[in-house]
Amino acid sequence: VALHGYEGDKDSMMRIAKHVANDGMVVVSLQGPFQFFRRLVKNPKEIRVVFGWGTTYKMEDSIALHHRDLETIIKYAVRKYQADAQRVFLLAFSQACALNYRYVFSHGRAIRGAIAVCGGVPGDWNENVHYRHAGTHVLHIAARQDEWYSREKNLEFRRQLRQRAASVDFRFYNSPHKFPRQSLPYIRRWIEKHL
C-alpha cells in the first residue's frame, strides 16, 4: 500500500510503487483526503490540485480517517486481488510516514513491513499510550540533504524505531527531500526478504 507525501497524489506514488513491485506484488495507492492548490507557483496556468493527509486542526480526525482508509484498502486488495492479509507492506513518503507509523505501532500485528522515505516518527511518540511494540519490520530511508530532517533528527528516529519495531533497517541516501530513485532496487529486495 503506497502513500504519497504532502503536495503529492496517488498517481505519482503508484509509479514509484510499481517500480518496487516489478509485477510481482499487488500494489494499491491511496490519495490523501485533503485537497488544496499547490503552493509557490508563479505561473497561474501551472496551478494544480495536490493532496495531503491532514492538518494540525483536529489532527485526531485525520489520523482516524487514515486508519480507516488503510483498513478498507487492505480488505479491498484481499477481496479483489487475493492479496495475502498477513503480508501487507506500507510504503510512505514524507508526511505519510508518521501516519503509517501511528497505525503500525497502534495495531501491532496488522502490518508485515513499513517502508518510510524522508519522513519521521509521530510527534507524540513518547506520550501516546496506544503505541506499543509491533511485529512489523521497518525500513527507514533518510536523505542526507533533507531540509526537514537533519542527520541528528534521523538518528533519533532510528533509536526510537528500534524501541518498538521487530527489526529496523536504517539507510541514508545522498539526496534532498525527494524519493531517492536509487533506493528502489533495495526496497524491493528488502520486501522480498521479509515476505
PDB file of C-alpha atoms in Angstrom:
ATOM      1  CA  VAL A   1       0.000   0.000   0.000  1.00  0.00           C
ATOM      2  CA  ALA A   2       1.675   3.225  -1.190  1.00  0.00           C
ATOM      3  CA  LEU A   3       1.028   6.684   0.277  1.00  0.00           C
ATOM      4  CA  HIS A   4       2.327   9.911  -1.235  1.00  0.00           C
ATOM      5  CA  GLY A   5       3.743  12.896   0.618  1.00  0.00           C
ATOM      6  CA  TYR A   6       2.419  16.411   1.154  1.00  0.00           C
ATOM      7  CA  GLU A   7       1.503  18.040  -2.183  1.00  0.00           C
ATOM      8  CA  GLY A   8       1.569  14.649  -3.902  1.00  0.00           C
ATOM      9  CA  ASP A   9      -1.054  12.396  -5.403  1.00  0.00           C
ATOM     10  CA  LYS A  10      -1.776   8.686  -5.711  1.00  0.00           C
ATOM     11  CA  ASP A  11      -0.627   8.505  -9.337  1.00  0.00           C
ATOM     12  CA  SER A  12       2.899   9.716  -8.570  1.00  0.00           C
ATOM     13  CA  MET A  13       3.227   7.239  -5.707  1.00  0.00           C
ATOM     14  CA  MET A  14       1.763   4.416  -7.790  1.00  0.00           C
ATOM     15  CA  ARG A  15       4.526   4.892 -10.380  1.00  0.00           C
ATOM     16  CA  ILE A  16       7.159   4.510  -7.655  1.00  0.00           C
ATOM     17  CA  ALA A  17       5.416   1.515  -6.068  1.00  0.00           C
ATOM     18  CA  LYS A  18       5.128  -0.255  -9.440  1.00  0.00           C
ATOM     19  CA  HIS A  19       8.907   0.029  -9.864  1.00  0.00           C
ATOM     20  CA  VAL A  20       9.348  -1.543  -6.457  1.00  0.00           C
ATOM     21  CA  ALA A  21       6.828  -4.320  -7.136  1.00  0.00           C
ATOM     22  CA  ASN A  22       8.216  -5.158 -10.576  1.00  0.00           C
ATOM     23  CA  ASP A  23       4.964  -7.002 -11.480  1.00  0.00           C
ATOM     24  CA  GLY A  24       5.468  -9.396  -8.571  1.00  0.00           C
ATOM     25  CA  MET A  25       3.154  -7.841  -5.973  1.00  0.00           C
ATOM     26  CA  VAL A  26      -0.338  -6.427  -5.632  1.00  0.00           C
ATOM     27  CA  VAL A  27       0.053  -2.638  -5.462  1.00  0.00           C
ATOM     28  CA  VAL A  28      -2.555  -0.122  -4.356  1.00  0.00           C
ATOM     29  CA  SER A  29      -2.064   3.578  -3.820  1.00  0.00           C
ATOM     30  CA  LEU A  30      -4.138   5.816  -1.584  1.00  0.00           C
ATOM     31  CA  GLN A  31      -4.672   9.518  -2.101  1.00  0.00           C
ATOM     32  CA  GLY A  32      -4.695  11.952   0.782  1.00  0.00           C
ATOM     33  CA  PRO A  33      -8.241  13.139   1.513  1.00  0.00           C
ATOM     34  CA  PHE A  34      -7.385  16.841   1.816  1.00  0.00           C
ATOM     35  CA  GLN A  35      -7.055  18.719  -1.453  1.00  0.00           C
ATOM     36  CA  PHE A  36      -5.613  22.179  -1.993  1.00  0.00           C
ATOM     37  CA  PHE A  37      -3.826  24.216  -4.642  1.00  0.00           C
ATOM     38  CA  ARG A  38      -0.091  23.712  -4.961  1.00  0.00           C
ATOM     39  CA  ARG A  39       1.754  26.496  -3.203  1.00  0.00           C
ATOM     40  CA  LEU A  40       4.534  28.697  -4.534  1.00  0.00           C
ATOM     41  CA  VAL A  41       3.506  28.568  -8.186  1.00  0.00           C
ATOM     42  CA  LYS A  42       4.456  31.690 -10.139  1.00  0.00           C
ATOM     43  CA  ASN A  43       2.534  30.985 -13.326  1.00  0.00           C
ATOM     44  CA  PRO A  44      -1.256  30.798 -12.732  1.00  0.00           C
ATOM     45  CA  LYS A  45      -1.547  28.314 -15.632  1.00  0.00           C
ATOM     46  CA  GLU A  46       0.605  25.859 -13.647  1.00  0.00           C
ATOM     47  CA  ILE A  47      -1.653  25.840 -10.586  1.00  0.00           C
ATOM     48  CA  ARG A  48      -2.889  22.335  -9.889  1.00  0.00           C
ATOM     49  CA  VAL A  49      -4.689  20.494  -7.129  1.00  0.00           C
ATOM     50  CA  VAL A  50      -2.496  18.446  -4.783  1.00  0.00           C
ATOM     51  CA  PHE A  51      -3.248  16.382  -1.688  1.00  0.00           C
ATOM     52  CA  GLY A  52      -2.271  15.904   1.926  1.00  0.00           C
ATOM     53  CA  TRP A  53      -3.102  13.626   4.829  1.00  0.00           C
ATOM     54  CA  GLY A  54      -4.129  16.111   7.477  1.00  0.00           C
ATOM     55  CA  THR A  55      -3.609  19.421   9.186  1.00  0.00           C
ATOM     56  CA  THR A  56      -2.978  20.467  12.754  1.00  0.00           C
ATOM     57  CA  TYR A  57      -6.695  21.310  13.066  1.00  0.00           C
ATOM     58  CA  LYS A  58      -8.380  18.231  14.580  1.00  0.00           C
ATOM     59  CA  MET A  59      -5.449  16.028  13.636  1.00  0.00           C
ATOM     60  CA  GLU A  60      -7.005  13.145  15.590  1.00  0.00           C
ATOM     61  CA  ASP A  61      -9.799  13.064  12.968  1.00  0.00           C
ATOM     62  CA  SER A  62      -7.219  12.884  10.165  1.00  0.00           C
ATOM     63  CA  ILE A  63      -5.434  10.031  11.948  1.00  0.00           C
ATOM     64  CA  ALA A  64      -8.686   8.089  12.409  1.00  0.00           C
ATOM     65  CA  LEU A  65      -9.563   8.627   8.731  1.00  0.00           C
ATOM     66  CA  HIS A  66      -6.112   7.386   7.668  1.00  0.00           C
ATOM     67  CA  HIS A  67      -6.513   4.248   9.810  1.00  0.00           C
ATOM     68  CA  ARG A  68      -9.976   3.514   8.373  1.00  0.00           C
ATOM     69  CA  ASP A  69      -8.757   4.114   4.814  1.00  0.00           C
ATOM     70  CA  LEU A  70      -5.818   1.733   5.285  1.00  0.00           C
ATOM     71  CA  GLU A  71      -8.050  -0.994   6.675  1.00  0.00           C
ATOM     72  CA  THR A  72     -10.560  -0.504   3.865  1.00  0.00           C
ATOM     73  CA  ILE A  73      -7.959  -0.645   1.077  1.00  0.00           C
ATOM     74  CA  ILE A  74      -6.279  -3.714   2.593  1.00  0.00           C
ATOM     75  CA  LYS A  75      -9.624  -5.556   2.775  1.00  0.00           C
ATOM     76  CA  TYR A  76     -10.315  -4.495  -0.823  1.00  0.00           C
ATOM     77  CA  ALA A  77      -6.930  -5.816  -2.040  1.00  0.00           C
ATOM     78  CA  VAL A  78      -7.521  -9.121  -0.248  1.00  0.00           C
ATOM     79  CA  ARG A  79     -11.031  -9.490  -1.675  1.00  0.00           C
ATOM     80  CA  LYS A  80     -10.434  -8.279  -5.243  1.00  0.00           C
ATOM     81  CA  TYR A  81      -6.820  -9.335  -5.898  1.00  0.00           C
ATOM     82  CA  GLN A  82      -6.376 -12.193  -3.418  1.00  0.00           C
ATOM     83  CA  ALA A  83      -3.610 -10.293  -1.627  1.00  0.00           C
ATOM     84  CA  ASP A  84      -2.336 -12.013   1.497  1.00  0.00           C
ATOM     85  CA  ALA A  85      -3.564 -10.062   4.553  1.00  0.00           C
ATOM     86  CA  GLN A  86      -0.617 -11.461   6.544  1.00  0.00           C
ATOM     87  CA  ARG A  87       1.943  -9.992   4.121  1.00  0.00           C
ATOM     88  CA  VAL A  88       0.979  -6.332   3.844  1.00  0.00           C
ATOM     89  CA  PHE A  89       3.686  -3.712   3.421  1.00  0.00           C
ATOM     90  CA  LEU A  90       3.185   0.043   3.703  1.00  0.00           C
ATOM     91  CA  LEU A  91       5.310   2.400   1.593  1.00  0.00           C
ATOM     92  CA  ALA A  92       5.195   6.080   2.505  1.00  0.00           C
ATOM     93  CA  PHE A  93       6.928   9.280   1.538  1.00  0.00           C
ATOM     94  CA  SER A  94       7.329  12.336   3.789  1.00  0.00           C
ATOM     95  CA  GLN A  95       4.097  13.333   5.578  1.00  0.00           C
ATOM     96  CA  ALA A  96       2.546   9.867   5.295  1.00  0.00           C
ATOM     97  CA  CYS A  97       5.442   8.199   7.183  1.00  0.00           C
ATOM     98  CA  ALA A  98       4.374   9.358  10.642  1.00  0.00           C
ATOM     99  CA  LEU A  99       0.767   8.406   9.892  1.00  0.00           C
ATOM    100  CA  ASN A 100       1.820   4.914   8.868  1.00  0.00           C
ATOM    101  CA  TYR A 101       3.966   4.600  11.998  1.00  0.00           C
ATOM    102  CA  ARG A 102       0.934   5.626  14.070  1.00  0.00           C
ATOM    103  CA  TYR A 103      -1.006   2.782  12.501  1.00  0.00           C
ATOM    104  CA  VAL A 104       1.776   0.203  12.754  1.00  0.00           C
ATOM    105  CA  PHE A 105       2.524   0.837  16.414  1.00  0.00           C
ATOM    106  CA  SER A 106      -1.161   1.007  17.358  1.00  0.00           C
ATOM    107  CA  HIS A 107      -2.018  -2.252  15.536  1.00  0.00           C
ATOM    108  CA  GLY A 108       0.917  -4.468  16.483  1.00  0.00           C
ATOM    109  CA  ARG A 109       0.298  -7.444  14.171  1.00  0.00           C
ATOM    110  CA  ALA A 110      -1.598  -5.878  11.247  1.00  0.00           C
ATOM    111  CA  ILE A 111       1.355  -4.946   9.006  1.00  0.00           C
ATOM    112  CA  ARG A 112       4.320  -7.127   7.987  1.00  0.00           C
ATOM    113  CA  GLY A 113       6.593  -4.271   6.944  1.00  0.00           C
ATOM    114  CA  ALA A 114       6.704  -0.486   6.787  1.00  0.00           C
ATOM    115  CA  ILE A 115       8.951   1.492   4.470  1.00  0.00           C
ATOM    116  CA  ALA A 116       9.284   5.178   5.317  1.00  0.00           C
ATOM    117  CA  VAL A 117      11.133   7.528   2.968  1.00  0.00           C
ATOM    118  CA  CYS A 118      12.147  11.055   4.048  1.00  0.00           C
ATOM    119  CA  GLY A 119       9.756  11.102   6.987  1.00  0.00           C
ATOM    120  CA  GLY A 120       9.659  10.967  10.740  1.00  0.00           C
ATOM    121  CA  VAL A 121       8.067   9.249  13.683  1.00  0.00           C
ATOM    122  CA  PRO A 122       4.881  10.677  15.233  1.00  0.00           C
ATOM    123  CA  GLY A 123       5.329  13.792  17.340  1.00  0.00           C
ATOM    124  CA  ASP A 124       3.553  12.075  20.242  1.00  0.00           C
ATOM    125  CA  TRP A 125       5.894   9.044  20.183  1.00  0.00           C
ATOM    126  CA  ASN A 126       6.678   9.200  23.894  1.00  0.00           C
ATOM    127  CA  GLU A 127       3.248  10.312  25.143  1.00  0.00           C
ATOM    128  CA  ASN A 128       0.742   8.192  23.204  1.00  0.00           C
ATOM    129  CA  VAL A 129      -0.257   5.177  25.295  1.00  0.00           C
ATOM    130  CA  HIS A 130      -1.585   3.352  22.204  1.00  0.00           C
ATOM    131  CA  TYR A 131       1.890   2.901  20.686  1.00  0.00           C
ATOM    132  CA  ARG A 132       3.455  -0.410  21.612  1.00  0.00           C
ATOM    133  CA  HIS A 133       5.886  -2.991  20.305  1.00  0.00           C
ATOM    134  CA  ALA A 134       4.861  -4.343  16.893  1.00  0.00           C
ATOM    135  CA  GLY A 135       5.755  -7.424  14.911  1.00  0.00           C
ATOM    136  CA  THR A 136       6.421  -5.086  11.980  1.00  0.00           C
ATOM    137  CA  HIS A 137       9.775  -4.828  10.222  1.00  0.00           C
ATOM    138  CA  VAL A 138      10.811  -1.271   9.350  1.00  0.00           C
ATOM    139  CA  LEU A 139      12.940   0.090   6.523  1.00  0.00           C
ATOM    140  CA  HIS A 140      13.565   3.791   7.100  1.00  0.00           C
ATOM    141  CA  ILE A 141      15.255   5.735   4.302  1.00  0.00           C
ATOM    142  CA  ALA A 142      16.669   9.153   5.114  1.00  0.00           C
ATOM    143  CA  ALA A 143      18.131  11.814   2.834  1.00  0.00           C
ATOM    144  CA  ARG A 144      21.489  13.409   3.647  1.00  0.00           C
ATOM    145  CA  GLN A 145      20.426  16.832   2.313  1.00  0.00           C
ATOM    146  CA  ASP A 146      16.900  16.788   3.725  1.00  0.00           C
ATOM    147  CA  GLU A 147      15.858  20.334   4.672  1.00  0.00           C
ATOM    148  CA  TRP A 148      13.203  18.991   7.059  1.00  0.00           C
ATOM    149  CA  TYR A 149      15.061  16.221   8.866  1.00  0.00           C
ATOM    150  CA  SER A 150      18.691  16.683   9.923  1.00  0.00           C
ATOM    151  CA  ARG A 151      21.122  13.797  10.370  1.00  0.00           C
ATOM    152  CA  GLU A 152      20.765  14.107  14.148  1.00  0.00           C
ATOM    153  CA  LYS A 153      16.977  14.007  13.950  1.00  0.00           C
ATOM    154  CA  ASN A 154      17.112  10.948  11.699  1.00  0.00           C
ATOM    155  CA  LEU A 155      19.457   9.166  14.097  1.00  0.00           C
ATOM    156  CA  GLU A 156      16.965   9.882  16.874  1.00  0.00           C
ATOM    157  CA  PHE A 157      14.210   8.346  14.705  1.00  0.00           C
ATOM    158  CA  ARG A 158      16.382   5.241  14.325  1.00  0.00           C
ATOM    159  CA  ARG A 159      16.780   4.986  18.099  1.00  0.00           C
ATOM    160  CA  GLN A 160      13.041   5.408  18.650  1.00  0.00           C
ATOM    161  CA  LEU A 161      12.052   2.880  15.994  1.00  0.00           C
ATOM    162  CA  ARG A 162      14.382   0.278  17.492  1.00  0.00           C
ATOM    163  CA  GLN A 163      12.352   0.531  20.711  1.00  0.00           C
ATOM    164  CA  ARG A 164       9.178  -0.811  19.088  1.00  0.00           C
ATOM    165  CA  ALA A 165       9.779  -2.462  15.695  1.00  0.00           C
ATOM    166  CA  ALA A 166      10.525  -6.161  15.107  1.00  0.00           C
ATOM    167  CA  SER A 167      13.609  -5.033  13.158  1.00  0.00           C
ATOM    168  CA  VAL A 168      14.930  -1.754  11.780  1.00  0.00           C
ATOM    169  CA  ASP A 169      16.975  -1.270   8.630  1.00  0.00           C
ATOM    170  CA  PHE A 170      18.005   2.382   8.504  1.00  0.00           C
ATOM    171  CA  ARG A 171      19.690   3.838   5.415  1.00  0.00           C
ATOM    172  CA  PHE A 172      20.915   7.249   4.338  1.00  0.00           C
ATOM    173  CA  TYR A 173      20.916   8.213   0.655  1.00  0.00           C
ATOM    174  CA  ASN A 174      22.678  11.166  -0.933  1.00  0.00           C
ATOM    175  CA  SER A 175      19.515  13.077  -1.783  1.00  0.00           C
ATOM    176  CA  PRO A 176      17.455  16.153  -0.877  1.00  0.00           C
ATOM    177  CA  HIS A 177      13.887  15.747   0.422  1.00  0.00           C
ATOM    178  CA  LYS A 178      12.872  13.641  -2.603  1.00  0.00           C
ATOM    179  CA  PHE A 179      12.266   9.942  -3.035  1.00  0.00           C
ATOM    180  CA  PRO A 180      15.763   8.637  -3.922  1.00  0.00           C
ATOM    181  CA  ARG A 181      15.210   6.529  -7.039  1.00  0.00           C
ATOM    182  CA  GLN A 182      18.449   4.638  -6.400  1.00  0.00           C
ATOM    183  CA  SER A 183      16.749   3.113  -3.336  1.00  0.00           C
ATOM    184  CA  LEU A 184      14.064   1.295  -5.373  1.00  0.00           C
ATOM    185  CA  PRO A 185      16.005  -1.967  -6.021  1.00  0.00           C
ATOM    186  CA  TYR A 186      16.975  -2.158  -2.353  1.00  0.00           C
ATOM    187  CA  ILE A 187      13.364  -1.617  -1.228  1.00  0.00           C
ATOM    188  CA  ARG A 188      12.253  -4.482  -3.489  1.00  0.00           C
ATOM    189  CA  ARG A 189      14.919  -6.819  -2.071  1.00  0.00           C
ATOM    190  CA  TRP A 190      14.046  -5.774   1.480  1.00  0.00           C
ATOM    191  CA  ILE A 191      10.355  -6.590   0.935  1.00  0.00           C
ATOM    192  CA  GLU A 192      11.212  -9.946  -0.643  1.00  0.00           C
ATOM    193  CA  LYS A 193      13.442 -10.763   2.330  1.00  0.00           C
ATOM    194  CA  HIS A 194      10.597 -10.081   4.799  1.00  0.00           C
ATOM    195  CA  LEU A 195       7.766 -11.749   2.880  1.00  0.00           C
TER     196      LEU A 195
END
